[in-house]
Backbone as JSON Lines, residues from 0, in Angstrom:
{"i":0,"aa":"X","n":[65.01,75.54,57.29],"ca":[64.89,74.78,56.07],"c":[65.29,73.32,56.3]}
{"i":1,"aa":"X","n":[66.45,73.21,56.93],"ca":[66.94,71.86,57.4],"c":[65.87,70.62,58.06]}
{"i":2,"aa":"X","n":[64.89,71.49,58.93],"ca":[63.72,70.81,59.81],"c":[62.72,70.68,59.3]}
{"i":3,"aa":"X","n":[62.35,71.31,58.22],"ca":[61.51,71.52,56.64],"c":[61.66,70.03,56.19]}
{"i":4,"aa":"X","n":[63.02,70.19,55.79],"ca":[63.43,68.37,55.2],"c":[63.16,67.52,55.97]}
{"i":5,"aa":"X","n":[63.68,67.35,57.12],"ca":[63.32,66.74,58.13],"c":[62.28,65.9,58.01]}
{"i":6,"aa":"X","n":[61.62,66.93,58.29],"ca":[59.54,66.5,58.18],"c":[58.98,66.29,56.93]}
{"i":7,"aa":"X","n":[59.53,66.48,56.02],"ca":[58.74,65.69,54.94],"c":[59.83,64.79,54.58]}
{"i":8,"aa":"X","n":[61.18,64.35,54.55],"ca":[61.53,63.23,54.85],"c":[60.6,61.97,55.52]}
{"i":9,"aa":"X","n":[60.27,62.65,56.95],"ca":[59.68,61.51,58.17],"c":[58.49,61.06,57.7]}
{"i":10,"aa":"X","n":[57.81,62.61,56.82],"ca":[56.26,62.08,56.2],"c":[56.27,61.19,54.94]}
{"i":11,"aa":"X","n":[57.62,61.4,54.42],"ca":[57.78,60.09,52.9],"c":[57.62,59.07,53.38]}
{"i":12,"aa":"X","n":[58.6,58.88,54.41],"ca":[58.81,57.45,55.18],"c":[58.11,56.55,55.41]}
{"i":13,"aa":"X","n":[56.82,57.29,56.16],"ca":[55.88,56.66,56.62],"c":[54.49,56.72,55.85]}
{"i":14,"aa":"X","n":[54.5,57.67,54.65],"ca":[53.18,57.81,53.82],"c":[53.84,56.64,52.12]}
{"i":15,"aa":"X","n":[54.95,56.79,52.55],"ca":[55.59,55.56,51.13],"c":[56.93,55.03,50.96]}
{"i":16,"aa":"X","n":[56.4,53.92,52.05],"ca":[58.03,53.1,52.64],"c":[58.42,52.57,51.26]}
{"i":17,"aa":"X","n":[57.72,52.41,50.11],"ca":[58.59,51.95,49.51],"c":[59.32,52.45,48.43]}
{"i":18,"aa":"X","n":[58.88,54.03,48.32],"ca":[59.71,54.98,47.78],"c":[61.11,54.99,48.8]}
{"i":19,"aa":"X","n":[60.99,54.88,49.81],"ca":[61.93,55.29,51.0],"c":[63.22,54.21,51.26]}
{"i":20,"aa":"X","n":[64.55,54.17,50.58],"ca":[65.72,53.24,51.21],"c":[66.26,53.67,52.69]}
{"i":21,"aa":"X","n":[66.68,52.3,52.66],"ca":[67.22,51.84,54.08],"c":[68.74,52.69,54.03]}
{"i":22,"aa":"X","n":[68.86,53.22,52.97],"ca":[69.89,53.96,53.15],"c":[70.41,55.49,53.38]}
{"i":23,"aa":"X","n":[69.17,55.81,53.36],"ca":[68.65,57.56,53.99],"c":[68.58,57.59,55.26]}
{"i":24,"aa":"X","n":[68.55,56.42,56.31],"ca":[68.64,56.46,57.27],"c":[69.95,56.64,57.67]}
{"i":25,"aa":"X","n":[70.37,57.62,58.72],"ca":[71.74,57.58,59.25],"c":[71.7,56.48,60.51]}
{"i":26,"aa":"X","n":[72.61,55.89,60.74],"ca":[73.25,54.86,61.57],"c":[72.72,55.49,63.4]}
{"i":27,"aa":"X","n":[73.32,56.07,63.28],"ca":[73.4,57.27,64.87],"c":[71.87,57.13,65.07]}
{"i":28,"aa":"X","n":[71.1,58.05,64.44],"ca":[69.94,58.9,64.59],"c":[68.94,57.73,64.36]}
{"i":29,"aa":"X","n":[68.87,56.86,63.73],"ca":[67.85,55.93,63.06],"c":[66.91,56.94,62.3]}
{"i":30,"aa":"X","n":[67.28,58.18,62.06],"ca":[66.14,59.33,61.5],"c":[67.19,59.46,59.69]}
{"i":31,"aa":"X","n":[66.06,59.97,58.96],"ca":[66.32,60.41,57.61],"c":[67.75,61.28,57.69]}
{"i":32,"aa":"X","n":[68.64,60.82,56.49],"ca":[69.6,62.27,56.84],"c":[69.41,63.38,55.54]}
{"i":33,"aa":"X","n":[69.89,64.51,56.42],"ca":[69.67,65.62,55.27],"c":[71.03,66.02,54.52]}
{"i":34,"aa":"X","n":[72.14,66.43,55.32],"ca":[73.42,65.72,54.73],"c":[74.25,64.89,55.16]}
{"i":35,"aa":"X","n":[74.09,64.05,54.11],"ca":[75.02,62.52,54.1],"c":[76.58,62.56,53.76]}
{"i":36,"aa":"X","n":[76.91,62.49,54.84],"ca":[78.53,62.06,54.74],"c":[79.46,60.89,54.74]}
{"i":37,"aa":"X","n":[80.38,60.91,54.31],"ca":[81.18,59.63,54.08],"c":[82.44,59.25,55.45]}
{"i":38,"aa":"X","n":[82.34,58.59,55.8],"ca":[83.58,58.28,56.85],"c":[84.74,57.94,56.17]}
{"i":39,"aa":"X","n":[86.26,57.67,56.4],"ca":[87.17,56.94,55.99],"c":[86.92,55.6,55.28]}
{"i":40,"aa":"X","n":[85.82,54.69,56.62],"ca":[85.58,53.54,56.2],"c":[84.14,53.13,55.29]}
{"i":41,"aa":"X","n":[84.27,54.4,54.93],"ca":[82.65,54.19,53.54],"c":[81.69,54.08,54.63]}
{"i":42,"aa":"X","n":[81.17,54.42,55.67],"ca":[79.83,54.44,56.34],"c":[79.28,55.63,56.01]}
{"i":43,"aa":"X","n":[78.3,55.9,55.93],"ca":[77.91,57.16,55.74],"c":[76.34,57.69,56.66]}
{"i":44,"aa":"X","n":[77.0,58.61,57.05],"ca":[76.66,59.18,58.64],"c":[75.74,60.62,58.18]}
{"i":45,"aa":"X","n":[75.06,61.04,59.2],"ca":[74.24,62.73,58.56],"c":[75.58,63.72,59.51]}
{"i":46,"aa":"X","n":[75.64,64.42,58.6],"ca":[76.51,64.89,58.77],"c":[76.88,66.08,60.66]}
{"i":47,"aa":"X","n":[75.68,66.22,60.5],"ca":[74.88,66.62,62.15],"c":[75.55,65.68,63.12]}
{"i":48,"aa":"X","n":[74.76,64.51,62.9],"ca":[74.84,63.36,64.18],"c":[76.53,63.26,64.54]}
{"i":49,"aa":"X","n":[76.8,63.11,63.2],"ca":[78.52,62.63,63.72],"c":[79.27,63.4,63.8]}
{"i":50,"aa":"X","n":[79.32,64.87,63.77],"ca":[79.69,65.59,64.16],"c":[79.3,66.15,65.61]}
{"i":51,"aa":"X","n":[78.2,65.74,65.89],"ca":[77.88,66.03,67.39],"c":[78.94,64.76,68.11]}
{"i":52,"aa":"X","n":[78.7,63.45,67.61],"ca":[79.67,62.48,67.79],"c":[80.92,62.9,68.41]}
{"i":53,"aa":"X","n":[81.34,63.53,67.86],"ca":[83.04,63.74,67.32],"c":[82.79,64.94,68.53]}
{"i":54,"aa":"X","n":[82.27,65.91,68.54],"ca":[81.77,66.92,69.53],"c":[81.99,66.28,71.12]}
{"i":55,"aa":"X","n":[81.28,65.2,71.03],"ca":[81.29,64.56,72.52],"c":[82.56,64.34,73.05]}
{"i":56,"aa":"X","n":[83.49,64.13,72.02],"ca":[84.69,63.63,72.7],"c":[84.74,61.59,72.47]}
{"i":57,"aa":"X","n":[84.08,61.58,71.32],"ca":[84.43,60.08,71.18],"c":[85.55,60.12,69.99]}
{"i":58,"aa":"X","n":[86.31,59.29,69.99],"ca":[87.09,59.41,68.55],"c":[87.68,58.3,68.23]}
{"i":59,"aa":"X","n":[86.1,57.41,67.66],"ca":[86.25,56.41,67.11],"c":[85.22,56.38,66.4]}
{"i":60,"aa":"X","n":[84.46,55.69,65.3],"ca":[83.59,55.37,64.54],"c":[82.35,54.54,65.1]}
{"i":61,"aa":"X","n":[81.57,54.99,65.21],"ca":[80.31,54.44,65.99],"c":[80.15,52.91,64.99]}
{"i":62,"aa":"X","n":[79.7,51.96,65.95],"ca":[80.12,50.38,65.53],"c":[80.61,49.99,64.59]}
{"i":63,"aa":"X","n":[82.05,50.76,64.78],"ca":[83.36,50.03,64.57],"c":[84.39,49.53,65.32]}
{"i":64,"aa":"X","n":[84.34,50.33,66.44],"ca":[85.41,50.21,67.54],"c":[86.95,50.82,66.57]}
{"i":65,"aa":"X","n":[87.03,51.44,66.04],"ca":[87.95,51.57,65.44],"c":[88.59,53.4,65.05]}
{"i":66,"aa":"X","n":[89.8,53.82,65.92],"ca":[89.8,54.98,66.05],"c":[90.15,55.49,64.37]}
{"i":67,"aa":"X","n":[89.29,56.9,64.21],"ca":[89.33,57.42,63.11],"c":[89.6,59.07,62.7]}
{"i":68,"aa":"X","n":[90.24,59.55,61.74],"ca":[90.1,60.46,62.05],"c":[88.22,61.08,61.8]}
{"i":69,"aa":"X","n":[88.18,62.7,62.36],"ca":[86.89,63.08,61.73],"c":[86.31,63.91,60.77]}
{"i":70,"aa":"X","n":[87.78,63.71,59.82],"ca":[87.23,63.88,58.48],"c":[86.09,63.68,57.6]}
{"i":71,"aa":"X","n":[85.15,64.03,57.26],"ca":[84.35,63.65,56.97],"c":[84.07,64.2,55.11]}
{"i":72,"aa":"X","n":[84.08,63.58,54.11],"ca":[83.63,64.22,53.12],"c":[82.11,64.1,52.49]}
{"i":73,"aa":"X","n":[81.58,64.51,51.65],"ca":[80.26,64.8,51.23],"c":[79.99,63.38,50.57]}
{"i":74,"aa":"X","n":[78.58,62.61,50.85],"ca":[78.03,61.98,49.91],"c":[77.14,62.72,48.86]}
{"i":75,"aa":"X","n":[77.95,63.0,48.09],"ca":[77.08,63.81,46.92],"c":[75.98,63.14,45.91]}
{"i":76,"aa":"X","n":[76.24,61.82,45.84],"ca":[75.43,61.07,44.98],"c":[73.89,60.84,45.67]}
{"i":77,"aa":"X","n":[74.39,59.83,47.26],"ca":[73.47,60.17,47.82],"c":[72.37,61.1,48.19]}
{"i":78,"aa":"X","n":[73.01,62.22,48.67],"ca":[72.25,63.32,48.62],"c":[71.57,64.09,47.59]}
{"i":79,"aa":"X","n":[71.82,63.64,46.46],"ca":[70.84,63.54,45.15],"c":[69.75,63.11,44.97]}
{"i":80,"aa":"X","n":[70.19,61.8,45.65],"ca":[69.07,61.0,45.52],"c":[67.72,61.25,46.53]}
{"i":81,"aa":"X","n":[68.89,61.76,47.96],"ca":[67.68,62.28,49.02],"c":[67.04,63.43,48.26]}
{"i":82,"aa":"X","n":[67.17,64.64,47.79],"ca":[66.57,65.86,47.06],"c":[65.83,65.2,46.08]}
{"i":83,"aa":"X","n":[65.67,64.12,45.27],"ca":[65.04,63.63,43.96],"c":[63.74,63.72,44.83]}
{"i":84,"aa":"X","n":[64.26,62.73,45.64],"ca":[63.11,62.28,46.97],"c":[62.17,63.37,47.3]}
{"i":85,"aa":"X","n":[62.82,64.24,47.79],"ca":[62.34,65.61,48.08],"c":[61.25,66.27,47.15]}
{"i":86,"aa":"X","n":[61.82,66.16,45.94],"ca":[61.35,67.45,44.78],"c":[59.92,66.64,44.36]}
{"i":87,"aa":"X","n":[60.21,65.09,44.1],"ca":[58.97,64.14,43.81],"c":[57.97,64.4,44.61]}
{"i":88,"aa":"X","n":[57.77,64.3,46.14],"ca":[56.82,64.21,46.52],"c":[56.49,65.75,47.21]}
């Protein structure tokens, strides 16, 4: 289901950039995220990528330089907005 989103995410993107914000993009991936998470410092990451992140053995905030924990909580608003996205097209 996750790779479902995925792909019609990638197909919004590119069939109607201007339905599509610069802010569904996760930082890491340059790809759509499916869940959007919040860092300490308000970046908000897919929740996948930066946890693979954090997986690797980095433990700092990808361009921040700045060690963090890897707490991560839910962008819930966001991710509303990604599903609106979703259900519309």
């Amino acid at each position: 289901e996750e790779i479902e989103k995925l792909e019609k995410l990638i197909k919004i993107k590119n069939q109607f950039p201007e339905e599509f914000s610069e802010f569904f993009i996760c930082p890491l991936t340059k790809e759509p995220m499916i869940e959007p998470v919040l860092s300490q410092n308000g970046t908000t990451y897919d929740k996948y990528a930066i946890t693979k992140w954090f997986e690797l053995g980095m433990n700092y905030l990808p361009f921040e330089n700045s060690y963090s924990s890897n707490k991560m909580i839910p962008n819930v608003q966001l991710k509303k907005m990604i599903e609106a996205l979703l259900n519309k097209n």
